[in-house]
PDB file of C-alpha atoms in Angstrom:
ATOM      1  CA  MET A   1     -15.340   3.616  -1.237  1.00 59.00           C
ATOM      2  CA  ASP A   2     -12.725   2.824  -3.881  1.00 88.00           C
ATOM      3  CA  LEU A   3      -9.101   2.072  -3.039  1.00 91.00           C
ATOM      4  CA  LEU A   4      -7.787   5.498  -4.067  1.00 94.00           C
ATOM      5  CA  GLN A   5     -10.337   7.256  -1.858  1.00 95.00           C
ATOM      6  CA  LEU A   6      -9.559   4.926   1.034  1.00 94.00           C
ATOM      7  CA  GLY A   7      -5.797   5.395   0.644  1.00 95.00           C
ATOM      8  CA  THR A   8      -6.214   9.161   0.365  1.00 96.00           C
ATOM      9  CA  GLN A   9      -8.316   9.265   3.519  1.00 96.00           C
ATOM     10  CA  LEU A  10      -5.837   7.107   5.463  1.00 96.00           C
ATOM     11  CA  LEU A  11      -2.894   9.224   4.330  1.00 96.00           C
ATOM     12  CA  THR A  12      -4.505  12.585   5.056  1.00 97.00           C
ATOM     13  CA  ASN A  13      -5.585  11.304   8.475  1.00 97.00           C
ATOM     14  CA  TYR A  14      -2.004  10.297   9.212  1.00 97.00           C
ATOM     15  CA  PHE A  15      -0.672  13.756   8.330  1.00 97.00           C
ATOM     16  CA  LYS A  16      -3.447  15.520  10.309  1.00 95.00           C
ATOM     17  CA  GLY A  17      -4.014  18.425   7.948  1.00 90.00           C
ATOM     18  CA  ASP A  18      -0.412  18.816   6.748  1.00 95.00           C
ATOM     19  CA  VAL A  19      -1.282  17.154   3.418  1.00 96.00           C
ATOM     20  CA  SER A  20      -4.282  18.026   1.246  1.00 97.00           C
ATOM     21  CA  SER A  21      -6.535  15.339  -0.189  1.00 96.00           C
ATOM     22  CA  ASP A  22      -5.478  16.342  -3.705  1.00 97.00           C
ATOM     23  CA  ASN A  23      -1.782  15.980  -2.881  1.00 97.00           C
ATOM     24  CA  ALA A  24      -2.365  12.635  -1.158  1.00 97.00           C
ATOM     25  CA  SER A  25      -4.419  11.350  -4.077  1.00 96.00           C
ATOM     26  CA  ASN A  26      -1.803  12.476  -6.626  1.00 96.00           C
ATOM     27  CA  ALA A  27       1.039  10.961  -4.597  1.00 97.00           C
ATOM     28  CA  LEU A  28      -0.764   7.629  -4.253  1.00 97.00           C
ATOM     29  CA  SER A  29      -1.683   7.584  -7.940  1.00 96.00           C
ATOM     30  CA  GLY A  30       1.956   8.167  -8.825  1.00 96.00           C
ATOM     31  CA  LEU A  31       3.246   5.425  -6.547  1.00 96.00           C
ATOM     32  CA  LEU A  32       0.487   2.807  -6.654  1.00 95.00           C
ATOM     33  CA  GLY A  33      -1.593   3.868  -9.649  1.00 93.00           C
ATOM     34  CA  ASP A  34      -3.020   1.448 -12.172  1.00 90.00           C
ATOM     35  CA  GLY A  35      -3.004   3.998 -15.012  1.00 89.00           C
ATOM     36  CA  GLN A  36      -6.815   4.135 -14.998  1.00 90.00           C
ATOM     37  CA  GLY A  37      -7.496   6.355 -12.003  1.00 89.00           C
ATOM     38  CA  GLY A  38      -7.316   3.612  -9.393  1.00 90.00           C
ATOM     39  CA  LEU A  39      -4.720   1.815  -7.314  1.00 92.00           C
ATOM     40  CA  ASN A  40      -3.039  -1.450  -8.201  1.00 92.00           C
ATOM     41  CA  ILE A  41      -2.385  -2.946  -4.805  1.00 90.00           C
ATOM     42  CA  MET A  42      -2.299  -6.471  -6.229  1.00 90.00           C
ATOM     43  CA  ASP A  43       1.022  -5.520  -7.827  1.00 91.00           C
ATOM     44  CA  ILE A  44       2.427  -4.463  -4.438  1.00 91.00           C
ATOM     45  CA  VAL A  45       1.092  -7.617  -2.782  1.00 92.00           C
ATOM     46  CA  SER A  46       2.663  -9.733  -5.547  1.00 91.00           C
ATOM     47  CA  LYS A  47       6.029  -7.998  -5.160  1.00 91.00           C
ATOM     48  CA  MET A  48       5.915  -8.525  -1.410  1.00 93.00           C
ATOM     49  CA  THR A  49       5.033 -12.214  -1.702  1.00 90.00           C
ATOM     50  CA  SER A  50       7.972 -12.668  -4.088  1.00 90.00           C
ATOM     51  CA  ASN A  51      10.334 -11.270  -1.439  1.00 81.00           C
ATOM     52  CA  GLY A  52      10.823 -13.820   1.338  1.00 79.00           C
ATOM     53  CA  GLY A  53      11.298 -11.165   4.022  1.00 83.00           C
ATOM     54  CA  LEU A  54       8.129  -9.290   3.103  1.00 93.00           C
ATOM     55  CA  SER A  55       5.874 -12.286   2.459  1.00 91.00           C
ATOM     56  CA  ALA A  56       4.941 -12.779   6.121  1.00 91.00           C
ATOM     57  CA  ILE A  57       4.274  -9.064   6.544  1.00 93.00           C
ATOM     58  CA  VAL A  58       1.833  -8.854   3.641  1.00 92.00           C
ATOM     59  CA  GLY A  59       0.250 -12.113   4.802  1.00 89.00           C
ATOM     60  CA  SER A  60      -0.640 -10.416   8.089  1.00 91.00           C
ATOM     61  CA  TRP A  61      -2.256  -7.540   6.180  1.00 91.00           C
ATOM     62  CA  LEU A  62      -4.361  -9.893   4.074  1.00 89.00           C
ATOM     63  CA  GLY A  63      -5.602 -11.805   7.102  1.00 83.00           C
ATOM     64  CA  ASP A  64      -8.123 -10.601   9.615  1.00 81.00           C
ATOM     65  CA  GLY A  65      -5.679 -10.556  12.567  1.00 84.00           C
ATOM     66  CA  GLU A  66      -3.113  -8.014  13.725  1.00 91.00           C
ATOM     67  CA  ASN A  67      -1.137  -6.230  10.992  1.00 93.00           C
ATOM     68  CA  ASP A  68       2.649  -6.446  11.130  1.00 95.00           C
ATOM     69  CA  GLY A  69       4.482  -3.174  10.527  1.00 95.00           C
ATOM     70  CA  ILE A  70       6.794  -2.407   7.644  1.00 96.00           C
ATOM     71  CA  GLN A  71      10.057  -0.520   8.076  1.00 96.00           C
ATOM     72  CA  ALA A  72      11.358   2.375   5.980  1.00 95.00           C
ATOM     73  CA  GLY A  73      14.190   0.219   4.612  1.00 95.00           C
ATOM     74  CA  GLN A  74      11.695  -2.396   3.484  1.00 96.00           C
ATOM     75  CA  LEU A  75       9.636   0.251   1.694  1.00 96.00           C
ATOM     76  CA  GLN A  76      12.842   1.525   0.074  1.00 95.00           C
ATOM     77  CA  GLU A  77      13.564  -2.005  -1.156  1.00 93.00           C
ATOM     78  CA  LEU A  78      10.008  -2.430  -2.413  1.00 94.00           C
ATOM     79  CA  PHE A  79       9.573   0.893  -4.234  1.00 95.00           C
ATOM     80  CA  GLY A  80      13.074   2.278  -4.780  1.00 95.00           C
ATOM     81  CA  ASN A  81      14.518   5.666  -3.910  1.00 95.00           C
ATOM     82  CA  ASN A  82      13.283   7.504  -7.017  1.00 97.00           C
ATOM     83  CA  ALA A  83       9.665   6.447  -6.511  1.00 96.00           C
ATOM     84  CA  LEU A  84       9.728   7.359  -2.809  1.00 97.00           C
ATOM     85  CA  SER A  85      11.330  10.694  -3.641  1.00 97.00           C
ATOM     86  CA  SER A  86       8.559  11.502  -6.141  1.00 97.00           C
ATOM     87  CA  PHE A  87       5.967  10.348  -3.599  1.00 98.00           C
ATOM     88  CA  SER A  88       7.371  12.664  -0.928  1.00 98.00           C
ATOM     89  CA  GLN A  89       7.549  15.618  -3.333  1.00 97.00           C
ATOM     90  CA  SER A  90       3.908  15.091  -4.320  1.00 97.00           C
ATOM     91  CA  LEU A  91       2.965  15.123  -0.651  1.00 97.00           C
ATOM     92  CA  GLY A  92       5.113  18.167   0.102  1.00 97.00           C
ATOM     93  CA  GLN A  93       6.844  16.252   2.897  1.00 97.00           C
ATOM     94  CA  THR A  94      10.373  15.073   3.584  1.00 97.00           C
ATOM     95  CA  GLN A  95      11.111  11.631   2.239  1.00 96.00           C
ATOM     96  CA  GLU A  96      11.478  10.317   5.786  1.00 97.00           C
ATOM     97  CA  ARG A  97       8.076  11.635   6.860  1.00 97.00           C
ATOM     98  CA  ALA A  98       6.387  10.540   3.609  1.00 98.00           C
ATOM     99  CA  THR A  99       7.824   7.030   4.003  1.00 97.00           C
ATOM    100  CA  GLU A 100       6.547   6.903   7.599  1.00 97.00           C
ATOM    101  CA  GLY A 101       3.093   7.870   6.360  1.00 97.00           C
ATOM    102  CA  LEU A 102       3.227   5.233   3.633  1.00 98.00           C
ATOM    103  CA  GLY A 103       4.339   2.634   6.172  1.00 97.00           C
ATOM    104  CA  ASN A 104       1.350   3.537   8.320  1.00 97.00           C
ATOM    105  CA  MET A 105      -1.169   3.695   5.473  1.00 97.00           C
ATOM    106  CA  LEU A 106      -0.221   0.664   3.359  1.00 96.00           C
ATOM    107  CA  PRO A 107      -0.989  -2.067   5.932  1.00 95.00           C
ATOM    108  CA  GLN A 108      -4.356  -0.460   6.684  1.00 94.00           C
ATOM    109  CA  LEU A 109      -5.215  -0.056   3.002  1.00 94.00           C
ATOM    110  CA  ILE A 110      -4.476  -3.665   2.156  1.00 93.00           C
ATOM    111  CA  ASP A 111      -6.109  -4.941   5.342  1.00 91.00           C
ATOM    112  CA  LYS A 112      -9.310  -2.952   4.804  1.00 88.00           C
ATOM    113  CA  SER A 113      -9.504  -3.897   1.138  1.00 86.00           C
ATOM    114  CA  SER A 114      -8.875  -7.612   1.667  1.00 81.00           C
ATOM    115  CA  SER A 115     -11.390  -8.456   4.385  1.00 65.00           C
ATOM    116  CA  GLY A 116     -13.735 -11.081   3.037  1.00 53.00           C
ATOM    117  CA  GLY A 117     -11.771 -11.415  -0.212  1.00 44.00           C
ATOM    118  CA  ASN A 118     -12.472  -7.943  -1.606  1.00 50.00           C
ATOM    119  CA  LEU A 119      -8.860  -7.460  -2.695  1.00 60.00           C
ATOM    120  CA  PHE A 120      -9.157 -10.433  -4.979  1.00 50.00           C
ATOM    121  CA  SER A 121     -12.558  -9.621  -6.412  1.00 46.00           C
ATOM    122  CA  ASN A 122     -11.609  -5.979  -7.025  1.00 47.00           C
ATOM    123  CA  ASP A 123      -8.138  -6.528  -8.363  1.00 45.00           C
ATOM    124  CA  GLY A 124      -7.546  -9.614 -10.442  1.00 44.00           C
ATOM    125  CA  GLY A 125     -10.177 -12.197  -9.646  1.00 41.00           C
ATOM    126  CA  PHE A 126      -9.889 -15.802  -8.588  1.00 36.00           C
ATOM    127  CA  ASP A 127      -6.834 -16.721 -10.659  1.00 43.00           C
ATOM    128  CA  ASN A 128      -4.704 -13.989  -9.092  1.00 46.00           C
ATOM    129  CA  ALA A 129      -6.030 -14.878  -5.652  1.00 45.00           C
ATOM    130  CA  PHE A 130      -5.074 -18.507  -6.153  1.00 41.00           C
ATOM    131  CA  ASP A 131      -1.598 -17.626  -7.438  1.00 49.00           C
ATOM    132  CA  LEU A 132      -1.062 -15.277  -4.503  1.00 48.00           C
ATOM    133  CA  ALA A 133      -2.279 -17.836  -1.968  1.00 48.00           C
ATOM    134  CA  LYS A 134       0.172 -20.419  -3.344  1.00 46.00           C
ATOM    135  CA  LYS A 135       3.050 -18.004  -2.676  1.00 47.00           C
ATOM    136  CA  LEU A 136       1.925 -17.308   0.880  1.00 48.00           C
ATOM    137  CA  PHE A 137       1.560 -20.909   2.029  1.00 44.00           C
TER     138      PHE A 137
END
């Protein structure tokens, strides 16, 4: 399963039928898209590792242990109001509810795609993995 499919599934599961797969896929592509029909989660991970307050959170997602949560204000800081507004409109949800869904989905997406190093092999290779690891430790 590719990252867009996984993210779409996680998001539609969170909204329990209130959001279609097409809307979820379009919203995720708009917010996290790589411009080639996939998701660029390495960019999000890099942004989070550059922010001291978010570095520990993303580190928990990349590891195999418990995932730390992320708050709406932290997502606002990470993505900005305009991007979250577009995301919520694509989902057909209020910005508050869309941000809650994103906060639920994002840790799972990164966690599931990073087990055993898959995040690195799918999105940037060894050099990006090494650069990211240096920022985390």
